[in-house]
GROMACS .gro file of C-alpha atoms in nm:
model
  206
    1MET     CA    1 -15.485  -0.717  -2.600
    2ASP     CA    2 -15.689  -0.423  -2.715
    3SER     CA    3 -15.899  -0.443  -3.020
    4GLY     CA    4 -15.686  -0.275  -3.269
    5MET     CA    5 -15.447  -0.601  -3.226
    6ASP     CA    6 -15.790  -0.818  -3.311
    7ILE     CA    7 -15.653  -0.868  -3.686
    8ASP     CA    8 -15.790  -1.183  -3.777
    9GLY     CA    9 -16.126  -1.093  -3.889
   10VAL     CA   10 -16.030  -0.969  -4.210
   11ASP     CA   11 -15.846  -1.199  -4.437
   12GLY     CA   12 -15.650  -0.938  -4.639
   13THR     CA   13 -15.453  -1.208  -4.847
   14PRO     CA   14 -15.390  -1.079  -5.207
   15LYS     CA   15 -15.561  -1.322  -5.443
   16VAL     CA   16 -15.332  -1.463  -5.763
   17GLU     CA   17 -15.558  -1.512  -6.068
   18ALA     CA   18 -15.443  -1.814  -6.276
   19GLN     CA   19 -15.397  -1.670  -6.687
   20ASP     CA   20 -15.615  -1.842  -6.928
   21GLU     CA   21 -15.335  -1.870  -7.218
   22LEU     CA   22 -14.965  -1.836  -7.172
   23VAL     CA   23 -14.829  -1.483  -7.258
   24ASP     CA   24 -14.489  -1.416  -7.383
   25VAL     CA   25 -14.332  -1.147  -7.147
   26GLU     CA   26 -13.994  -0.980  -7.196
   27PHE     CA   27 -13.812  -0.900  -6.864
   28SER     CA   28 -13.528  -0.647  -6.804
   29ARG     CA   29 -13.296  -0.614  -6.531
   30PRO     CA   30 -13.333  -0.321  -6.314
   31SER     CA   31 -13.035  -0.069  -6.391
   32SER     CA   32 -12.757   0.031  -6.132
   33SER     CA   33 -12.906   0.397  -6.145
   34SER     CA   34 -13.272   0.272  -6.103
   35GLN     CA   35 -13.135   0.039  -5.815
   36LYS     CA   36 -12.984   0.346  -5.648
   37GLN     CA   37 -13.230   0.555  -5.712
   38LYS     CA   38 -13.493   0.332  -5.532
   39GLN     CA   39 -13.266   0.298  -5.246
   40ASN     CA   40 -13.224   0.663  -5.181
   41GLY     CA   41 -13.638   0.694  -5.196
   42LEU     CA   42 -13.634   0.434  -4.932
   43HIS     CA   43 -13.365   0.616  -4.708
   44SER     CA   44 -13.548   0.893  -4.699
   45THR     CA   45 -13.860   0.781  -4.657
   46LEU     CA   46 -13.818   0.507  -4.352
   47LYS     CA   47 -13.544   0.656  -4.131
   48ASP     CA   48 -13.605   0.649  -3.728
   49LEU     CA   49 -13.968   0.579  -3.779
   50PRO     CA   50 -14.130   0.509  -3.414
   51VAL     CA   51 -14.295   0.208  -3.361
   52LYS     CA   52 -14.461  -0.076  -3.100
   53VAL     CA   53 -14.368  -0.410  -3.139
   54HIS     CA   54 -14.562  -0.741  -3.067
   55ILE     CA   55 -14.491  -1.097  -3.175
   56ARG     CA   56 -14.679  -1.405  -3.228
   57ARG     CA   57 -14.496  -1.715  -3.225
   58PRO     CA   58 -14.550  -2.010  -3.378
   59GLU     CA   59 -14.873  -2.232  -3.257
   60ARG     CA   60 -14.929  -1.932  -3.031
   61ASP     CA   61 -15.304  -1.761  -3.057
   62SER     CA   62 -15.175  -1.420  -2.850
   63TRP     CA   63 -14.920  -1.158  -2.907
   64VAL     CA   64 -14.672  -1.063  -2.712
   65TYR     CA   65 -14.518  -0.710  -2.618
   66VAL     CA   66 -14.172  -0.682  -2.739
   67GLY     CA   67 -14.124  -0.291  -2.682
   68ARG     CA   68 -14.073   0.049  -2.849
   69ALA     CA   69 -13.849   0.015  -3.153
   70VAL     CA   70 -13.757   0.241  -3.450
   71VAL     CA   71 -13.708   0.115  -3.808
   72ASN     CA   72 -13.468   0.203  -4.093
   73TYR     CA   73 -13.393   0.104  -4.425
   74GLU     CA   74 -13.060   0.004  -4.446
   75THR     CA   75 -12.808  -0.115  -4.727
   76SER     CA   76 -12.547  -0.370  -4.764
   77GLY     CA   77 -12.388  -0.342  -5.111
   78SER     CA   78 -12.660  -0.357  -5.385
   79SER     CA   79 -12.898  -0.472  -5.134
   80GLY     CA   80 -13.155  -0.300  -4.880
   81GLN     CA   81 -13.331  -0.451  -4.566
   82VAL     CA   82 -13.597  -0.297  -4.346
   83VAL     CA   83 -13.422  -0.311  -4.010
   84VAL     CA   84 -13.631  -0.303  -3.640
   85ARG     CA   85 -13.427  -0.190  -3.344
   86SER     CA   86 -13.526  -0.165  -3.014
   87ALA     CA   87 -13.520   0.192  -2.904
   88ALA     CA   88 -13.376   0.120  -2.578
   89SER     CA   89 -13.103  -0.090  -2.619
   90GLY     CA   90 -13.015  -0.037  -3.007
   91LYS     CA   91 -13.049  -0.433  -3.058
   92ILE     CA   92 -13.205  -0.583  -3.389
   93LEU     CA   93 -13.548  -0.741  -3.300
   94VAL     CA   94 -13.617  -0.832  -3.677
   95ARG     CA   95 -13.460  -0.760  -4.029
   96PHE     CA   96 -13.681  -0.817  -4.381
   97THR     CA   97 -13.501  -0.834  -4.669
   98GLU     CA   98 -13.539  -0.934  -5.036
   99ILE     CA   99 -13.485  -1.326  -4.905
  100SER     CA  100 -13.721  -1.324  -4.697
  101GLU     CA  101 -14.049  -1.504  -4.737
  102LEU     CA  102 -14.305  -1.285  -4.609
  103GLN     CA  103 -14.644  -1.112  -4.625
  104ALA     CA  104 -14.718  -0.767  -4.479
  105GLU     CA  105 -15.076  -0.670  -4.440
  106ARG     CA  106 -15.232  -0.318  -4.295
  107ARG     CA  107 -15.491  -0.360  -3.982
  108GLY     CA  108 -15.542   0.019  -3.884
  109ASN     CA  109 -15.210   0.135  -3.763
  110PHE     CA  110 -15.049  -0.152  -3.737
  111VAL     CA  111 -14.838  -0.349  -4.015
  112VAL     CA  112 -14.859  -0.708  -3.961
  113VAL     CA  113 -14.583  -0.944  -4.112
  114GLY     CA  114 -14.613  -1.299  -4.144
  115ILE     CA  115 -14.287  -1.451  -4.206
  116ILE     CA  116 -14.244  -1.807  -4.311
  117ASP     CA  117 -14.004  -1.998  -4.090
  118GLY     CA  118 -13.984  -2.355  -4.222
  119ALA     CA  119 -14.334  -2.486  -4.232
  120LYS     CA  120 -14.446  -2.241  -3.968
  121VAL     CA  121 -14.553  -1.851  -3.948
  122VAL     CA  122 -14.394  -1.635  -3.690
  123SER     CA  123 -14.575  -1.289  -3.700
  124TRP     CA  124 -14.467  -0.942  -3.605
  125SER     CA  125 -14.711  -0.653  -3.563
  126LEU     CA  126 -14.561  -0.315  -3.588
  127ASN     CA  127 -14.771  -0.028  -3.450
  128ALA     CA  128 -14.686   0.317  -3.610
  129LEU     CA  129 -14.829   0.662  -3.474
  130ASN     CA  130 -15.044   0.742  -3.718
  131SER     CA  131 -15.178   0.613  -4.065
  132SER     CA  132 -14.932   0.824  -4.267
  133ASP     CA  133 -14.640   0.644  -4.111
  134THR     CA  134 -14.836   0.313  -4.142
  135LEU     CA  135 -14.835   0.350  -4.509
  136LYS     CA  136 -14.474   0.449  -4.556
  137LEU     CA  137 -14.405   0.161  -4.323
  138LEU     CA  138 -14.596  -0.078  -4.531
  139SER     CA  139 -14.488   0.049  -4.872
  140CYS     CA  140 -14.120   0.015  -4.779
  141ILE     CA  141 -14.138  -0.358  -4.692
  142GLN     CA  142 -14.298  -0.442  -4.968
  143VAL     CA  143 -14.081  -0.270  -5.209
  144CYS     CA  144 -13.770  -0.370  -5.044
  145CYS     CA  145 -13.859  -0.715  -4.979
  146HIS     CA  146 -14.017  -0.785  -5.341
  147PRO     CA  147 -13.802  -1.046  -5.495
  148SER     CA  148 -13.739  -0.836  -5.768
  149LYS     CA  149 -13.405  -1.071  -5.911
  150LEU     CA  150 -13.626  -1.386  -5.883
  151ALA     CA  151 -13.880  -1.241  -6.066
  152VAL     CA  152 -13.648  -1.164  -6.360
  153ILE     CA  153 -13.448  -1.498  -6.348
  154ASP     CA  154 -13.699  -1.727  -6.291
  155PRO     CA  155 -14.079  -1.595  -6.316
  156ASN     CA  156 -14.193  -1.960  -6.250
  157GLY     CA  157 -14.018  -1.997  -5.940
  158HIS     CA  158 -14.110  -1.655  -5.807
  159HIS     CA  159 -14.481  -1.730  -5.881
  160LYS     CA  160 -14.435  -2.068  -5.664
  161LEU     CA  161 -14.289  -1.859  -5.389
  162GLN     CA  162 -14.591  -1.626  -5.374
  163LYS     CA  163 -14.827  -1.892  -5.380
  164ARG     CA  164 -14.614  -2.092  -5.077
  165VAL     CA  165 -14.617  -1.815  -4.832
  166GLU     CA  166 -15.005  -1.710  -4.923
  167ARG     CA  167 -15.080  -2.092  -4.861
  168LEU     CA  168 -14.878  -2.097  -4.521
  169ILE     CA  169 -15.048  -1.813  -4.379
  170LYS     CA  170 -15.378  -1.891  -4.487
  171GLU     CA  171 -15.326  -2.234  -4.327
  172ASP     CA  172 -15.162  -2.063  -3.991
  173ARG     CA  173 -15.477  -1.842  -3.965
  174ARG     CA  174 -15.746  -2.117  -4.024
  175LYS     CA  175 -15.586  -2.320  -3.729
  176ARG     CA  176 -15.589  -2.016  -3.501
  177HIS     CA  177 -15.948  -1.962  -3.600
  178LYS     CA  178 -16.037  -2.295  -3.522
  179ARG     CA  179 -15.845  -2.315  -3.203
  180ARG     CA  180 -16.024  -1.984  -3.091
  181LYS     CA  181 -16.330  -2.154  -3.215
  182GLU     CA  182 -16.281  -2.448  -3.003
  183ALA     CA  183 -16.204  -2.233  -2.678
  184ASP     CA  184 -16.521  -2.057  -2.687
  185SER     CA  185 -16.714  -2.338  -2.723
  186MET     CA  186 -16.572  -2.511  -2.385
  187VAL     CA  187 -16.625  -2.183  -2.217
  188GLU     CA  188 -16.986  -2.177  -2.324
  189ALA     CA  189 -16.997  -2.526  -2.228
  190PHE     CA  190 -16.864  -2.460  -1.909
  191SER     CA  191 -17.094  -2.193  -1.851
  192ARG     CA  192 -17.381  -2.405  -1.909
  193THR     CA  193 -17.262  -2.686  -1.650
  194THR     CA  194 -17.204  -2.426  -1.382
  195ILE     CA  195 -17.576  -2.267  -1.434
  196GLY     CA  196 -17.740  -2.595  -1.441
  197ALA     CA  197 -17.553  -2.683  -1.099
  198ASP     CA  198 -17.595  -2.362  -0.929
  199GLN     CA  199 -17.985  -2.406  -1.015
  200GLN     CA  200 -18.010  -2.740  -0.866
  201GLN     CA  201 -17.879  -2.645  -0.538
  202PRO     CA  202 -18.162  -2.665  -0.283
  203ILE     CA  203 -18.296  -2.357  -0.102
  204ASP     CA  204 -18.268  -2.328   0.242
  205VAL     CA  205 -18.616  -2.160   0.390
  206GLN     CA  206 -18.578  -2.034   0.726
   0.00000   0.00000   0.00000
């Protein structure tokens, strides 16, 4: 994997600060017209956007190349979703919806999306052609997958959901870093052992 895929060096997890006091906030449900306007905007922004797709499965440290794909914003009734389809077969590789428990982050021209699957994390890396497409992709995923209905109906539940996603992704990153550090230590120890053995070999003098 090239250096562009080494995304673990920066912790881009957003911080959520606890408030010192409770504040009464009045939530208003978005109107159907504003929802339609948002969907139209996402449709025009995210249409047949080409990407290269990699996946990192749970308990794995390396990325696996999936192939080229196109990303579109699609609607089903009043809800929308970001759909990633194989450019070769048209098969859906992954879709991101409002009910997806995920966190999307930018790493150069990559958008890395961590999705919670039970208590594990499946990571998708979408490599766009340029910075402009990367920003479009990231913003559309964040807007489309924001659980706005839950935030309105149950703000406390929405906050707990966000914290759970952040916690599981941080824990997954911590475990990967630990495994990588242990692997590096083993390689270093093996190198020292090999060098020491070579130095002890007798030298034949003719």
